[in-house]
Coordinates of N, CA and C in Angstrom, one line a residue:
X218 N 5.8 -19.3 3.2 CA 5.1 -18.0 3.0 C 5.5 -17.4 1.7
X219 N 4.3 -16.9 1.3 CA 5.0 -16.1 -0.3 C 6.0 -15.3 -0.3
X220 N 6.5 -14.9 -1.5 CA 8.2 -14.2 -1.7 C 7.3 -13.2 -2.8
X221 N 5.8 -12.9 -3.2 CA 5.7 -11.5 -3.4 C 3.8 -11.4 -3.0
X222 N 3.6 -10.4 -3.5 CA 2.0 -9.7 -2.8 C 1.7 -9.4 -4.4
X223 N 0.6 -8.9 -4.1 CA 0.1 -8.0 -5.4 C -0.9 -6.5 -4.8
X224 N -0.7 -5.7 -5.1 CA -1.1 -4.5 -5.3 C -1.8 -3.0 -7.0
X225 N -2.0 -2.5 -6.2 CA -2.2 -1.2 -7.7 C -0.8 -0.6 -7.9
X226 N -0.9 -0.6 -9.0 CA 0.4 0.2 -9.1 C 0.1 2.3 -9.1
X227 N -1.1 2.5 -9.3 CA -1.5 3.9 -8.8 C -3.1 4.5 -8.9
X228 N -2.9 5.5 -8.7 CA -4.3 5.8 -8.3 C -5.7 5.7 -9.8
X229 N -6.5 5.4 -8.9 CA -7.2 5.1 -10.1 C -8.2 6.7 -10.7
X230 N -8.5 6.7 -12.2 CA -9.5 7.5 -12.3 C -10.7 7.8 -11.8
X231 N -11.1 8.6 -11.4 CA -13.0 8.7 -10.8 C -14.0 8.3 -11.4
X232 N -14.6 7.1 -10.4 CA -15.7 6.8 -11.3 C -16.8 6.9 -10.7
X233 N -17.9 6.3 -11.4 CA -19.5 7.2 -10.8 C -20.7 6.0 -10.8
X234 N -21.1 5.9 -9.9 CA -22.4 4.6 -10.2 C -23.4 5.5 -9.6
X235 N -24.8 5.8 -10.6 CA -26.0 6.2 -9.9 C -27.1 5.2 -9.7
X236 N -27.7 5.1 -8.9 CA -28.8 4.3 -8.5 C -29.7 5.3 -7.7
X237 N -31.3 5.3 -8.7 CA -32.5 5.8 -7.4 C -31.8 7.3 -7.2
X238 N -31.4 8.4 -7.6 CA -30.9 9.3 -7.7 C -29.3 9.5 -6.7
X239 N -29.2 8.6 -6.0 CA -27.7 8.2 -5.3 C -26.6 8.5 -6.2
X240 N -25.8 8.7 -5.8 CA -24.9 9.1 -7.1 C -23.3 8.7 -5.7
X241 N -22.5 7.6 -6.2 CA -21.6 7.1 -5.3 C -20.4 7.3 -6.4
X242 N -19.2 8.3 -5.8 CA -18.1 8.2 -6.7 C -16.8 7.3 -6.4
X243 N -16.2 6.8 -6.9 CA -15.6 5.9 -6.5 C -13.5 6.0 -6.7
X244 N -13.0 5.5 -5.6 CA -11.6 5.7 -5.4 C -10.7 4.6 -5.4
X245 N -9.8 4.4 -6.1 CA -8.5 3.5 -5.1 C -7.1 3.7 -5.5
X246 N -6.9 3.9 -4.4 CA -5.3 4.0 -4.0 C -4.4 3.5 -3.8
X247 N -2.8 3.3 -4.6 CA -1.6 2.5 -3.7 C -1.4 3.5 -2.2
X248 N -1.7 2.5 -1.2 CA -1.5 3.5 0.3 C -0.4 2.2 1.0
X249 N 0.9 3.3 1.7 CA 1.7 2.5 2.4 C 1.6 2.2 4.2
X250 N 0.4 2.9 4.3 CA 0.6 3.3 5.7 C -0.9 4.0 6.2
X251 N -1.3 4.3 7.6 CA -2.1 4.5 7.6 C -2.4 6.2 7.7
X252 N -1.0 6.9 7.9 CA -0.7 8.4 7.6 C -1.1 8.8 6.0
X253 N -1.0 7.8 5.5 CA -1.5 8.3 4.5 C -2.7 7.9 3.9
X254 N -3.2 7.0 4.6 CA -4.9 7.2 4.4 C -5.4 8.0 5.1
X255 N -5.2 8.4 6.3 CA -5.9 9.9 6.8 C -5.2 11.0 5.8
X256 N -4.5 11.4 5.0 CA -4.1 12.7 4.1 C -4.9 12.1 3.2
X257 N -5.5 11.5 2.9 CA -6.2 11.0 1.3 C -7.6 10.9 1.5
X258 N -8.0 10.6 3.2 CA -9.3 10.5 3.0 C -9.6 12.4 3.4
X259 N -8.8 12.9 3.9 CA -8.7 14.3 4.0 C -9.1 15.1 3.1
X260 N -8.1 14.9 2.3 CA -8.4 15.6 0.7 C -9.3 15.2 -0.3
X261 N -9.8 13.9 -0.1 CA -11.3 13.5 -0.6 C -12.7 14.2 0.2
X262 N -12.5 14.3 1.1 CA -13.5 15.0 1.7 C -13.8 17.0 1.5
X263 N -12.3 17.4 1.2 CA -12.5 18.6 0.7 C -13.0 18.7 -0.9
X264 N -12.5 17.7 -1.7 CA -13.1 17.6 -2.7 C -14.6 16.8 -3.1
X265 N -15.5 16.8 -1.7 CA -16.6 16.5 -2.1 C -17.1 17.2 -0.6
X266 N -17.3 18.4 -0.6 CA -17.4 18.7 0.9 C -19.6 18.6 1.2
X267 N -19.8 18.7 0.1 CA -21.5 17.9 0.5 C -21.9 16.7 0.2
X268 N -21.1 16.5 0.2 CA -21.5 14.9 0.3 C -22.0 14.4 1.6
X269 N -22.9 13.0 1.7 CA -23.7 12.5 3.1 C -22.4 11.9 3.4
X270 N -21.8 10.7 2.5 CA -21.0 9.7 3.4 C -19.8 9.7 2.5
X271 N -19.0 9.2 3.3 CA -17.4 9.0 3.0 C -16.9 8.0 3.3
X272 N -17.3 6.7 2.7 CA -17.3 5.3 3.1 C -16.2 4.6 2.4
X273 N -15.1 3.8 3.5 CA -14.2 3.3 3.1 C -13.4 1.9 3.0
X274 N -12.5 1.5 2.9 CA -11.9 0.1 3.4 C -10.6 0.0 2.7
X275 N -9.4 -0.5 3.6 CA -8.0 -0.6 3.4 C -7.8 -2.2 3.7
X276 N -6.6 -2.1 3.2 CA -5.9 -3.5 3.3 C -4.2 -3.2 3.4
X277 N -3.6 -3.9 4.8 CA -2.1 -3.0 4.7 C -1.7 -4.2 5.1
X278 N -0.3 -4.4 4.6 CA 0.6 -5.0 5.0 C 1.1 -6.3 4.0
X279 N 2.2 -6.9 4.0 CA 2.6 -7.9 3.6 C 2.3 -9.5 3.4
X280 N 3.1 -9.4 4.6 CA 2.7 -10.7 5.3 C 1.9 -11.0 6.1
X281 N 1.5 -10.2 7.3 CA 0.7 -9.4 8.3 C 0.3 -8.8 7.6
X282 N -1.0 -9.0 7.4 CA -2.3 -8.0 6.6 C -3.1 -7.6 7.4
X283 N -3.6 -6.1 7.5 CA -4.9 -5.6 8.3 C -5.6 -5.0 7.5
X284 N -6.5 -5.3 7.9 CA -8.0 -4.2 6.8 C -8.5 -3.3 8.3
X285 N -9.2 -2.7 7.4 CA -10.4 -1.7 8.2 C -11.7 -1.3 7.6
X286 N -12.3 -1.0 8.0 CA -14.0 -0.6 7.2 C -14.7 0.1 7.8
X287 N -14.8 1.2 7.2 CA -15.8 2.1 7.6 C -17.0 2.3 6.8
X288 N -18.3 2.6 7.7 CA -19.5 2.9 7.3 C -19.8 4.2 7.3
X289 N -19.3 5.4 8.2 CA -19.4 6.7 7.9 C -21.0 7.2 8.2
X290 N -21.4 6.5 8.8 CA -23.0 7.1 9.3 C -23.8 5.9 8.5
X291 N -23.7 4.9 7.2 CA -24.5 4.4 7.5 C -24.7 3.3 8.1
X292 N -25.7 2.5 7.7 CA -26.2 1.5 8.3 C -25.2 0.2 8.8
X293 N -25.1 0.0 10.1 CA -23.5 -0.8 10.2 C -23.5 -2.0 8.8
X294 N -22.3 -2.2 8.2 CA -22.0 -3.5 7.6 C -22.5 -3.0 6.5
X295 N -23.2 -2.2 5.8 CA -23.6 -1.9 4.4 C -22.6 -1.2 3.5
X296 N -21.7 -0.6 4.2 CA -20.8 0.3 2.9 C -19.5 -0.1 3.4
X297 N -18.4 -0.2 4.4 CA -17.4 -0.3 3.9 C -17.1 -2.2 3.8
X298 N -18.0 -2.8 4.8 CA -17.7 -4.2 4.6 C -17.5 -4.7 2.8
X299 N -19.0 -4.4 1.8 CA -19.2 -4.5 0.9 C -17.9 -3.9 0.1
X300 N -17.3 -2.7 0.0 CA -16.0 -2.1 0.1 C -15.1 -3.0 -0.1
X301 N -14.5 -3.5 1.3 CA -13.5 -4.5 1.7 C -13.7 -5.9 0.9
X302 N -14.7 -6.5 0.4 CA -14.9 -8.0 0.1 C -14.5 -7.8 -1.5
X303 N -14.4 -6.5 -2.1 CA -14.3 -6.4 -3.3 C -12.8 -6.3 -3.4
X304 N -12.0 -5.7 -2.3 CA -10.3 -5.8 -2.0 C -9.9 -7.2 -1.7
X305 N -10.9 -7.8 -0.4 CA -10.2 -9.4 -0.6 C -10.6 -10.1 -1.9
X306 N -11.4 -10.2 -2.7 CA -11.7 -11.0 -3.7 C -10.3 -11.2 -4.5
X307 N -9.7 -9.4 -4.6 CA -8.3 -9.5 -6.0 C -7.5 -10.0 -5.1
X308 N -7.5 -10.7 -4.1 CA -6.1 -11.1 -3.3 C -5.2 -9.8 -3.5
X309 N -5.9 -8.0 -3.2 CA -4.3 -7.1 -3.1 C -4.4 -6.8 -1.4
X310 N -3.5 -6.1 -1.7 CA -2.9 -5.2 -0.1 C -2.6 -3.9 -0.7
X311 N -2.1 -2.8 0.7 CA -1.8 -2.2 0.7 C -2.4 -0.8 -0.2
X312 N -3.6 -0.8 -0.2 CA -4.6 -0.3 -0.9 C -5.9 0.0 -0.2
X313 N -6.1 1.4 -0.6 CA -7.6 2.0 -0.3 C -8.6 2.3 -1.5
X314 N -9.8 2.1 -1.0 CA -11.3 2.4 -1.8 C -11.7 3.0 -0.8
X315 N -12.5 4.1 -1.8 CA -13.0 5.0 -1.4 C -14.3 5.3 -1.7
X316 N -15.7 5.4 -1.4 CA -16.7 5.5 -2.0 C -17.9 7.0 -1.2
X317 N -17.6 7.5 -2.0 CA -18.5 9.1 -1.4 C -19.5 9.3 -2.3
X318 N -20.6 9.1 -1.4 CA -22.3 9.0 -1.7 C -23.0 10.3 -1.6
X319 N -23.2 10.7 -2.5 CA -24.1 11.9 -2.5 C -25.8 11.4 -2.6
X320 N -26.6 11.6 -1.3 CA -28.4 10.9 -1.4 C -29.2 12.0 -2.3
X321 N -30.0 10.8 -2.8 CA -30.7 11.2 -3.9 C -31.9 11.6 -3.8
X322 N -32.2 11.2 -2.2 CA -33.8 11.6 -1.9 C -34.5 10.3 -1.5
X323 N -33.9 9.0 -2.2 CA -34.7 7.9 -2.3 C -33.9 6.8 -1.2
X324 N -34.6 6.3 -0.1 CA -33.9 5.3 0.7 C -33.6 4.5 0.0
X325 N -32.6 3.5 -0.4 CA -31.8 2.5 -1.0 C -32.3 1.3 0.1
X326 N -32.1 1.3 1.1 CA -32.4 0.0 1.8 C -31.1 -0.5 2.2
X327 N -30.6 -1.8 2.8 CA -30.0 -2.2 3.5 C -29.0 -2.8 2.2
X328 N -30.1 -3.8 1.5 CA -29.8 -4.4 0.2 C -29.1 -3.7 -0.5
X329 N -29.7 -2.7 -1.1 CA -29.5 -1.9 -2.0 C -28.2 -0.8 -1.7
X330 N -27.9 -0.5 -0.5 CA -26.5 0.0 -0.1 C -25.6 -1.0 0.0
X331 N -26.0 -2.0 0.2 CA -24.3 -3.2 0.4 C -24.5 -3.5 -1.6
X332 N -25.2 -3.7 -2.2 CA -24.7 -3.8 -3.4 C -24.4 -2.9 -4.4
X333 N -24.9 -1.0 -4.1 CA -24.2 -0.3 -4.5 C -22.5 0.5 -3.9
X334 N -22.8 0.2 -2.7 CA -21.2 0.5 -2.5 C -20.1 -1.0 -2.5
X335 N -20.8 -2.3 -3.0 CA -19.9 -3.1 -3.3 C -19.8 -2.6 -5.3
X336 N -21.1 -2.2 -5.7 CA -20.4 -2.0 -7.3 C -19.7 -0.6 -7.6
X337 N -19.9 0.2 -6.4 CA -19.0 1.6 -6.5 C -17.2 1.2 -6.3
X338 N -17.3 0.4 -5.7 CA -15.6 -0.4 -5.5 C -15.5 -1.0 -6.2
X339 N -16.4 -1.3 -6.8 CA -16.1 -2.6 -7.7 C -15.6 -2.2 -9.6
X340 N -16.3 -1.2 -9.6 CA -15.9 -0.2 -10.7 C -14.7 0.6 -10.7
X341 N -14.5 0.8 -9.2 CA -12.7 1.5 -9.2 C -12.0 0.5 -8.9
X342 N -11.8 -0.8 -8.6 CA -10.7 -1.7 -8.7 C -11.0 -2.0 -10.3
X343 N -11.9 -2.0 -11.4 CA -11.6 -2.3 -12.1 C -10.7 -1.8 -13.5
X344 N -10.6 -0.5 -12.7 CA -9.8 0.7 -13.2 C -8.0 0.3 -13.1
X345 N -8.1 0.0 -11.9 CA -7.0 -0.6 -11.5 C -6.0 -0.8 -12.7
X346 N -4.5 -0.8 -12.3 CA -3.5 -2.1 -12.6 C -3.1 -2.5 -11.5
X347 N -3.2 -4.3 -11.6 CA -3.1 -4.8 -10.2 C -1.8 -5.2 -10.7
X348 N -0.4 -5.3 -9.9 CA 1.1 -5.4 -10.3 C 1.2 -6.5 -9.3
X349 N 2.4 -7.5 -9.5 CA 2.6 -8.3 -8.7 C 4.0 -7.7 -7.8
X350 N 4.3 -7.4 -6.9 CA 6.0 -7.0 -6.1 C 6.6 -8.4 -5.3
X351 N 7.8 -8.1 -5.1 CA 8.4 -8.7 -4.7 C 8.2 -8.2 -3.1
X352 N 8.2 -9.4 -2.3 CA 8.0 -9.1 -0.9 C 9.3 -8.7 -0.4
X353 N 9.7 -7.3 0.4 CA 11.3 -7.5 0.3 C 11.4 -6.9 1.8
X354 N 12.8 -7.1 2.4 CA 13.2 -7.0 3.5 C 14.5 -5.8 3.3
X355 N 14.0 -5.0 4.5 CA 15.1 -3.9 4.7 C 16.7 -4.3 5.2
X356 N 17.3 -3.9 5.1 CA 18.5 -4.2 6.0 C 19.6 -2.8 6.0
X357 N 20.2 -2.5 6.9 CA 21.2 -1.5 6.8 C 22.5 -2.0 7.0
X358 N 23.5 -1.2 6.5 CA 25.0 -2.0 6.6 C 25.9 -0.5 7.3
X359 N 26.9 -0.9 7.8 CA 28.0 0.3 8.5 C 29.1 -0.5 7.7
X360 N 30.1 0.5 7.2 CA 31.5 0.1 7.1 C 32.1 1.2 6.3
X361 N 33.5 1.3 6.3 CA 34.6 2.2 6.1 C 34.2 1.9 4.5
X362 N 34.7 3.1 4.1 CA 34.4 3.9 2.3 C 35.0 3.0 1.8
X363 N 36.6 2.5 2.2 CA 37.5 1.4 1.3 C 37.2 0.3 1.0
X364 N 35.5 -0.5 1.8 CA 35.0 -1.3 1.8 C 33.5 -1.3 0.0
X365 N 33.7 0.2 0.0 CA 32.5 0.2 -1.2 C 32.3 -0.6 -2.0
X366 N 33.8 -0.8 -2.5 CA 33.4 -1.8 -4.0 C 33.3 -3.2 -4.0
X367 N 33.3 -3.8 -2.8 CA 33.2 -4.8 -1.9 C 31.9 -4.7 -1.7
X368 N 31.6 -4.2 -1.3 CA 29.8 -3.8 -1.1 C 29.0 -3.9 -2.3
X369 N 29.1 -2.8 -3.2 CA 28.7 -2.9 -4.5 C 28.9 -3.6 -5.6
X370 N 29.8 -5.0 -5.7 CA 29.7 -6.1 -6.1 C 28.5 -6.6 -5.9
X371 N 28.6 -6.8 -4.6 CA 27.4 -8.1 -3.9 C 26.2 -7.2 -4.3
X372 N 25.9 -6.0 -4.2 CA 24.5 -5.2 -5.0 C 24.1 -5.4 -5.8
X373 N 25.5 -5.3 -6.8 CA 24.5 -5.6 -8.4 C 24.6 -7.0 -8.4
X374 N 25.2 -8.0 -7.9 CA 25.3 -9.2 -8.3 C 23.7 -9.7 -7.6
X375 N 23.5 -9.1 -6.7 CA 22.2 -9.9 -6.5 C 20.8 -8.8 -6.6
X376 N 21.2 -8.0 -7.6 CA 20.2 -6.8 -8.2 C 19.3 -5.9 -6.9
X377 N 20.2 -6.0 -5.8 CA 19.5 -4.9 -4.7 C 19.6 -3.7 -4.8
X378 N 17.9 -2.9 -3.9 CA 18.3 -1.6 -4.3 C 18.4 -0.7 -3.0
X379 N 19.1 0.2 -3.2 CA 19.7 1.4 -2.1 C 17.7 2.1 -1.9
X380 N 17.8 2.2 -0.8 CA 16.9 2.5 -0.3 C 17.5 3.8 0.5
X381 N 18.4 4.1 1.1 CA 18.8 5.7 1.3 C 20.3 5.4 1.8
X382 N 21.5 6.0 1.3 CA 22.8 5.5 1.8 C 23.1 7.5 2.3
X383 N 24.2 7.0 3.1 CA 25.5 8.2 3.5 C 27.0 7.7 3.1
X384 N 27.4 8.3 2.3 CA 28.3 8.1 1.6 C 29.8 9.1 2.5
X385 N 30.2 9.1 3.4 CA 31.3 9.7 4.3 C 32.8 8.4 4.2
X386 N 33.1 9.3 5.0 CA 34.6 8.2 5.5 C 33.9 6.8 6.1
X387 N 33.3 7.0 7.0 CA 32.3 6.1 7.0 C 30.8 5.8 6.6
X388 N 30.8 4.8 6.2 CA 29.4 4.7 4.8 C 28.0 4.2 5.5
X389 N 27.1 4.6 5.1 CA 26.0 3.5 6.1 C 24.5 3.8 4.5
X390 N 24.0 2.7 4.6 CA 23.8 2.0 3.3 C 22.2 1.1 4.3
X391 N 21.2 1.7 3.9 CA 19.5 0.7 4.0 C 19.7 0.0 2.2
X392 N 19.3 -1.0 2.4 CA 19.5 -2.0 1.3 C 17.4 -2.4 1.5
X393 N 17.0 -2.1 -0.1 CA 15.7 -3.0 0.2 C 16.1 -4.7 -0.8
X394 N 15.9 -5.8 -0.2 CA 16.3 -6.8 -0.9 C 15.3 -7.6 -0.6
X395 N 14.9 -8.0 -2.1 CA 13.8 -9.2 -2.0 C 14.1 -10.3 -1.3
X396 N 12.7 -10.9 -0.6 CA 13.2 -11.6 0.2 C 13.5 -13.1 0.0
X397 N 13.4 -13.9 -1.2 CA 14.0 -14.7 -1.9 C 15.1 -14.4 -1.6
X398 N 15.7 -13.8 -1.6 CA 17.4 -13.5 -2.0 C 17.9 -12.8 -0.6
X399 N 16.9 -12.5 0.2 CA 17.8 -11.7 1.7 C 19.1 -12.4 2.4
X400 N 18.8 -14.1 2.5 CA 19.6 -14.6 3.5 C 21.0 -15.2 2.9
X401 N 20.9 -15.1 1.4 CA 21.9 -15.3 0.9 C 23.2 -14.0 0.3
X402 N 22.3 -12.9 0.7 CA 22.9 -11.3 0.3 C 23.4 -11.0 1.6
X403 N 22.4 -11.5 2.6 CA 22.8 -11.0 4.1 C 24.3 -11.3 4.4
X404 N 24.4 -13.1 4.4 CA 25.6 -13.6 4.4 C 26.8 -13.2 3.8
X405 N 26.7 -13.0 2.4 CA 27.5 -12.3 1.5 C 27.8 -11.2 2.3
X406 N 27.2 -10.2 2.7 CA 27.6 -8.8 3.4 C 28.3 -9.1 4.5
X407 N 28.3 -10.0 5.4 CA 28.5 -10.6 6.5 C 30.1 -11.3 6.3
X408 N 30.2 -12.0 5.3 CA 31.6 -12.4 5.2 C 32.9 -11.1 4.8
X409 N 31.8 -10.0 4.4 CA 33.3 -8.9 4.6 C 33.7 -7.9 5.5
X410 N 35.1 -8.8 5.8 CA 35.7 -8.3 7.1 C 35.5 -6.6 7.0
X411 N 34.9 -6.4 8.3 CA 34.6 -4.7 8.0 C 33.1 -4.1 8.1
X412 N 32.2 -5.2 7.6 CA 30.9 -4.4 7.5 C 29.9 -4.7 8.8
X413 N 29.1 -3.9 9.1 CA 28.5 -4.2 10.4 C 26.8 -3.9 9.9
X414 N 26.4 -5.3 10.3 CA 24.6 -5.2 10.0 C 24.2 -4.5 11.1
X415 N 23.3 -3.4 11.1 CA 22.4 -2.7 12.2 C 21.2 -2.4 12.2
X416 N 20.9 -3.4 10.9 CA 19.5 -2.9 11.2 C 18.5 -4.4 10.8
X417 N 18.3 -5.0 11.2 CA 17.3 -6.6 10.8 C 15.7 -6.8 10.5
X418 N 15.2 -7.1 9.8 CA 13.6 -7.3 9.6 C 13.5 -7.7 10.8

């Protein structure tokens, strides 16, 4: 299994494809989750509040990938499929397109909506920076403060990063560690007398 993904590294500029007086503006997002594609398709829709449709498609996850596709009233399979085949093509994840159609008066046709909301996506991924990440695995550690620098050896030695610690008499420490490198940082944490793994991918 791969040891990274590729994604956007952020939101893209707005862009615009008119056809036949259609005017489709176009979106894409780094999104981690699906809470936050409902707050983004939320605030896209207040920022186009007359618009006919609000047609979309995600891609989440790592290893486990899910998509979704919506058509938003039109025609099934014409707007977010066309959408989504423009996210599988760049091999990313963890990303949404967004395509909000204002009608121009002129029916487009069946044709003519799957190839303008595939060039309305297609124009905002190309906005894009697509970044390559490392695929990485969470872990948490417990152990006594006198244990720290024992801890923070094995961190920087194997360039991991603190993802949220508590720093008390007793310490507790989420580690994000690529996953190339998880089972041999795991072990390392594991050989010192003292620390307690509590948390596992």
């Amino acid at each position: 299994m791969a040891d990274q993904y590729s994604t956007i590294l952020q939101n893209t500029p707005e862009t615009l494809y008119k056809i036949k007086g259609s005017k489709f503006f176009g979106y894409a997002f780094p999104v981690a989750n699906e809470d936050e594609i409902k707050e983004i398709l939320i605030s896209i829709k207040k920022q186009h509040p007359k618009a006919r449709h609000w047609c979309y498609a995600w891609s989440l996850g790592t290893e486990e990938i899910r998509t979704r596709a919506n058509d938003d009233g039109e025609p099934s399979n014409t707007a977010g499929q066309p959408i989504l085949r423009q996210i599988i093509s760049r091999n990313i994840t963890n990303v949404l397109v967004i395509s909000v159609r204002y009608f121009g008066g002129v029916k487009l046709g069946v044709g003519g909506l799957i190839s303008s909301y595939g060039e309305s996506a297609h124009l905002s991924l190309e906005e894009a920076n697509i970044i390559t990440k490392d695929l990485c695995f969470f872990l948490k550690l417990k152990f006594g403060y006198d244990l720290m620098n024992n801890v923070q050896r094995i961190i920087k030695q194997h360039q991991i990063s603190i993802h949220t610690q508590e720093l008390l008499e007793n310490c507790t420490l989420e580690l994000e560690i690529p996953k190339a490198k998880f089972e041999i940082a795991k072990k390392a944490f594991m050989d010192i007398y003292g620390v307690r793994i509590v948390k596992n991918p």
